[in-house]
Amino acid sequence: VIEKYFALVMKYLEPLEEAYRDRSIFPIREDGSIFMSLGAYRDHLLGETLRQAFKTAAYPDKLYVGAVVQNCFGIDVQCRTGVEVKGKDKNGHPITEISDRGPDVNGIEQFCTDPDYAKYCERGQIRALYVNETESNGPTTA
């Protein structure tokens, strides 16, 4: 699998690397704005992360966020927890299990429906790409 992954990277991404090395693909903005990139994998605290970012920003009107949200949406799959420790056996070893659970919280929706922060979404300062967690490779790939 890893060899096929790197073969695809070399075929499709390496030409872009060569073409754009040491220069920007897109024009660099000159308006003092700040871009924050977020990769969130099933992150139940994403809404709070966004609230804190805008709350503590010196110039929140200049903050723009691009988020890759990798959640279990419960579409065509049963959402599951990760491995959870449920207790210890008689020898003191952890007893673990994976359980069914409902769809993950949509942190972007939480943030954008918060009356104190909705204006940033309305102004286009939050952009999100949603990926079903079964199709993602985790936050480092996002």
mmCIF file of C-alpha atoms in Angstrom:
data_model
loop_
_atom_site.group_PDB
_atom_site.id
_atom_site.type_symbol
_atom_site.label_atom_id
_atom_site.label_comp_id
_atom_site.label_asym_id
_atom_site.label_seq_id
_atom_site.Cartn_x
_atom_site.Cartn_y
_atom_site.Cartn_z
ATOM 1 C CA VAL A 1 0.000 0.000 0.000
ATOM 2 C CA ILE A 2 2.720 2.489 0.945
ATOM 3 C CA GLU A 3 4.595 1.914 -2.324
ATOM 4 C CA LYS A 4 1.424 2.652 -4.298
ATOM 5 C CA TYR A 5 0.814 5.771 -2.211
ATOM 6 C CA PHE A 6 4.304 7.121 -2.927
ATOM 7 C CA ALA A 7 4.037 6.201 -6.614
ATOM 8 C CA LEU A 8 0.874 8.331 -6.832
ATOM 9 C CA VAL A 9 2.574 11.160 -4.939
ATOM 10 C CA MET A 10 5.490 11.102 -7.365
ATOM 11 C CA LYS A 11 3.185 10.946 -10.395
ATOM 12 C CA TYR A 12 0.716 13.678 -9.412
ATOM 13 C CA LEU A 13 2.305 15.866 -6.734
ATOM 14 C CA GLU A 14 5.994 15.930 -7.669
ATOM 15 C CA PRO A 15 5.318 17.846 -10.920
ATOM 16 C CA LEU A 16 3.525 20.527 -8.895
ATOM 17 C CA GLU A 17 6.418 20.661 -6.449
ATOM 18 C CA GLU A 18 8.836 21.195 -9.321
ATOM 19 C CA ALA A 19 6.663 23.834 -11.001
ATOM 20 C CA TYR A 20 6.030 25.879 -7.861
ATOM 21 C CA ARG A 21 9.131 25.355 -5.725
ATOM 22 C CA ASP A 22 10.161 28.616 -4.016
ATOM 23 C CA ARG A 23 7.130 30.564 -5.257
ATOM 24 C CA SER A 24 3.520 30.849 -4.251
ATOM 25 C CA ILE A 25 0.822 29.026 -6.204
ATOM 26 C CA PHE A 26 -1.669 31.753 -5.365
ATOM 27 C CA PRO A 27 -1.152 35.489 -5.040
ATOM 28 C CA ILE A 28 -0.141 36.559 -1.562
ATOM 29 C CA ARG A 29 -2.648 38.914 0.008
ATOM 30 C CA GLU A 30 -1.395 42.327 1.019
ATOM 31 C CA ASP A 31 -4.276 43.227 3.364
ATOM 32 C CA GLY A 32 -2.816 42.160 6.700
ATOM 33 C CA SER A 33 -5.095 39.130 6.936
ATOM 34 C CA ILE A 34 -4.057 35.983 8.787
ATOM 35 C CA PHE A 35 -4.857 32.487 7.537
ATOM 36 C CA MET A 36 -5.209 29.639 10.007
ATOM 37 C CA SER A 37 -5.283 26.102 8.620
ATOM 38 C CA LEU A 38 -6.944 23.382 10.716
ATOM 39 C CA GLY A 39 -7.013 19.644 10.244
ATOM 40 C CA ALA A 40 -9.622 18.174 12.592
ATOM 41 C CA TYR A 41 -10.133 14.430 12.970
ATOM 42 C CA ARG A 42 -13.340 13.654 14.889
ATOM 43 C CA ASP A 43 -12.556 16.650 17.090
ATOM 44 C CA HIS A 44 -15.348 17.389 19.567
ATOM 45 C CA LEU A 45 -13.552 20.608 20.590
ATOM 46 C CA LEU A 46 -13.340 22.190 17.122
ATOM 47 C CA GLY A 47 -16.130 24.700 17.861
ATOM 48 C CA GLU A 48 -14.365 25.814 21.030
ATOM 49 C CA THR A 49 -11.021 26.030 19.210
ATOM 50 C CA LEU A 50 -12.578 28.409 16.690
ATOM 51 C CA ARG A 51 -14.265 30.473 19.422
ATOM 52 C CA GLN A 52 -10.961 30.869 21.263
ATOM 53 C CA ALA A 53 -9.089 31.761 18.073
ATOM 54 C CA PHE A 54 -11.482 34.603 17.286
ATOM 55 C CA LYS A 55 -11.905 35.641 20.932
ATOM 56 C CA THR A 56 -8.163 36.032 21.476
ATOM 57 C CA ALA A 57 -7.224 37.429 18.055
ATOM 58 C CA ALA A 58 -6.016 41.022 18.199
ATOM 59 C CA TYR A 59 -7.868 41.634 14.908
ATOM 60 C CA PRO A 60 -10.554 38.964 14.514
ATOM 61 C CA ASP A 61 -11.915 40.660 11.382
ATOM 62 C CA LYS A 62 -8.613 39.810 9.680
ATOM 63 C CA LEU A 63 -8.599 36.124 10.681
ATOM 64 C CA TYR A 64 -9.535 33.556 8.016
ATOM 65 C CA VAL A 65 -9.818 29.829 8.715
ATOM 66 C CA GLY A 66 -9.651 26.890 6.360
ATOM 67 C CA ALA A 67 -10.637 23.619 8.034
ATOM 68 C CA VAL A 68 -10.580 20.039 6.847
ATOM 69 C CA VAL A 69 -13.213 18.368 9.035
ATOM 70 C CA GLN A 70 -12.887 14.599 9.131
ATOM 71 C CA ASN A 71 -15.908 13.297 11.004
ATOM 72 C CA CYS A 72 -18.135 10.283 11.197
ATOM 73 C CA PHE A 73 -21.381 11.659 9.796
ATOM 74 C CA GLY A 74 -23.342 8.430 10.247
ATOM 75 C CA ILE A 75 -24.132 8.228 6.529
ATOM 76 C CA ASP A 76 -24.143 4.597 5.392
ATOM 77 C CA VAL A 77 -21.935 3.594 8.354
ATOM 78 C CA GLN A 78 -22.325 3.051 12.070
ATOM 79 C CA CYS A 79 -20.097 5.484 13.938
ATOM 80 C CA ARG A 80 -17.796 3.874 16.483
ATOM 81 C CA THR A 81 -15.660 5.056 19.347
ATOM 82 C CA GLY A 82 -11.941 4.503 19.449
ATOM 83 C CA VAL A 83 -10.553 1.950 21.866
ATOM 84 C CA GLU A 84 -11.892 2.767 25.332
ATOM 85 C CA VAL A 85 -10.645 1.420 28.645
ATOM 86 C CA LYS A 86 -13.705 0.054 30.465
ATOM 87 C CA GLY A 87 -11.982 -1.266 33.561
ATOM 88 C CA LYS A 88 -9.338 -3.765 34.656
ATOM 89 C CA ASP A 89 -9.334 -7.541 34.730
ATOM 90 C CA LYS A 90 -8.398 -9.615 37.808
ATOM 91 C CA ASN A 91 -4.714 -9.236 36.916
ATOM 92 C CA GLY A 92 -4.928 -5.458 36.690
ATOM 93 C CA HIS A 93 -4.750 -5.357 32.890
ATOM 94 C CA PRO A 94 -6.996 -2.909 31.059
ATOM 95 C CA ILE A 95 -10.256 -4.174 29.607
ATOM 96 C CA THR A 96 -10.907 -2.351 26.343
ATOM 97 C CA GLU A 97 -13.751 -2.163 23.876
ATOM 98 C CA ILE A 98 -14.970 -0.272 20.840
ATOM 99 C CA SER A 99 -18.599 0.841 21.014
ATOM 100 C CA ASP A 100 -21.254 2.164 18.649
ATOM 101 C CA ARG A 101 -22.009 5.872 18.982
ATOM 102 C CA GLY A 102 -23.876 8.623 17.202
ATOM 103 C CA PRO A 103 -22.455 10.943 14.549
ATOM 104 C CA ASP A 104 -19.671 13.312 15.556
ATOM 105 C CA VAL A 105 -20.380 16.900 16.584
ATOM 106 C CA ASN A 106 -20.006 19.396 13.742
ATOM 107 C CA GLY A 107 -17.695 22.007 15.258
ATOM 108 C CA ILE A 108 -18.060 24.363 12.293
ATOM 109 C CA GLU A 109 -21.836 24.341 12.733
ATOM 110 C CA GLN A 110 -21.445 24.936 16.493
ATOM 111 C CA PHE A 111 -19.258 27.952 15.836
ATOM 112 C CA CYS A 112 -21.348 29.372 13.003
ATOM 113 C CA THR A 113 -24.603 29.148 14.957
ATOM 114 C CA ASP A 114 -23.134 30.837 18.032
ATOM 115 C CA PRO A 115 -24.645 34.363 18.028
ATOM 116 C CA ASP A 116 -21.344 35.866 19.160
ATOM 117 C CA TYR A 117 -19.402 34.381 16.224
ATOM 118 C CA ALA A 118 -21.897 33.804 13.376
ATOM 119 C CA LYS A 119 -20.830 37.048 11.697
ATOM 120 C CA TYR A 120 -17.438 35.559 10.825
ATOM 121 C CA CYS A 121 -19.107 32.707 8.945
ATOM 122 C CA GLU A 122 -21.500 35.098 7.232
ATOM 123 C CA ARG A 123 -18.515 37.154 6.039
ATOM 124 C CA GLY A 124 -16.824 34.070 4.555
ATOM 125 C CA GLN A 125 -14.017 33.932 7.098
ATOM 126 C CA ILE A 126 -14.590 30.211 7.743
ATOM 127 C CA ARG A 127 -14.262 27.660 4.968
ATOM 128 C CA ALA A 128 -14.587 23.935 5.502
ATOM 129 C CA LEU A 129 -13.965 20.803 3.510
ATOM 130 C CA TYR A 130 -15.840 17.832 4.969
ATOM 131 C CA VAL A 131 -14.390 14.333 4.624
ATOM 132 C CA ASN A 132 -16.007 11.196 6.003
ATOM 133 C CA GLU A 133 -13.612 9.710 8.551
ATOM 134 C CA THR A 134 -13.680 6.352 6.726
ATOM 135 C CA GLU A 135 -12.057 8.121 3.734
ATOM 136 C CA SER A 136 -9.510 10.180 5.646
ATOM 137 C CA ASN A 137 -5.928 9.608 6.675
ATOM 138 C CA GLY A 138 -6.109 11.723 9.827
ATOM 139 C CA PRO A 139 -5.314 15.359 10.634
ATOM 140 C CA THR A 140 -1.661 15.285 9.540
ATOM 141 C CA THR A 141 -2.663 14.459 5.967
ATOM 142 C CA ALA A 142 -5.370 17.131 5.938
#
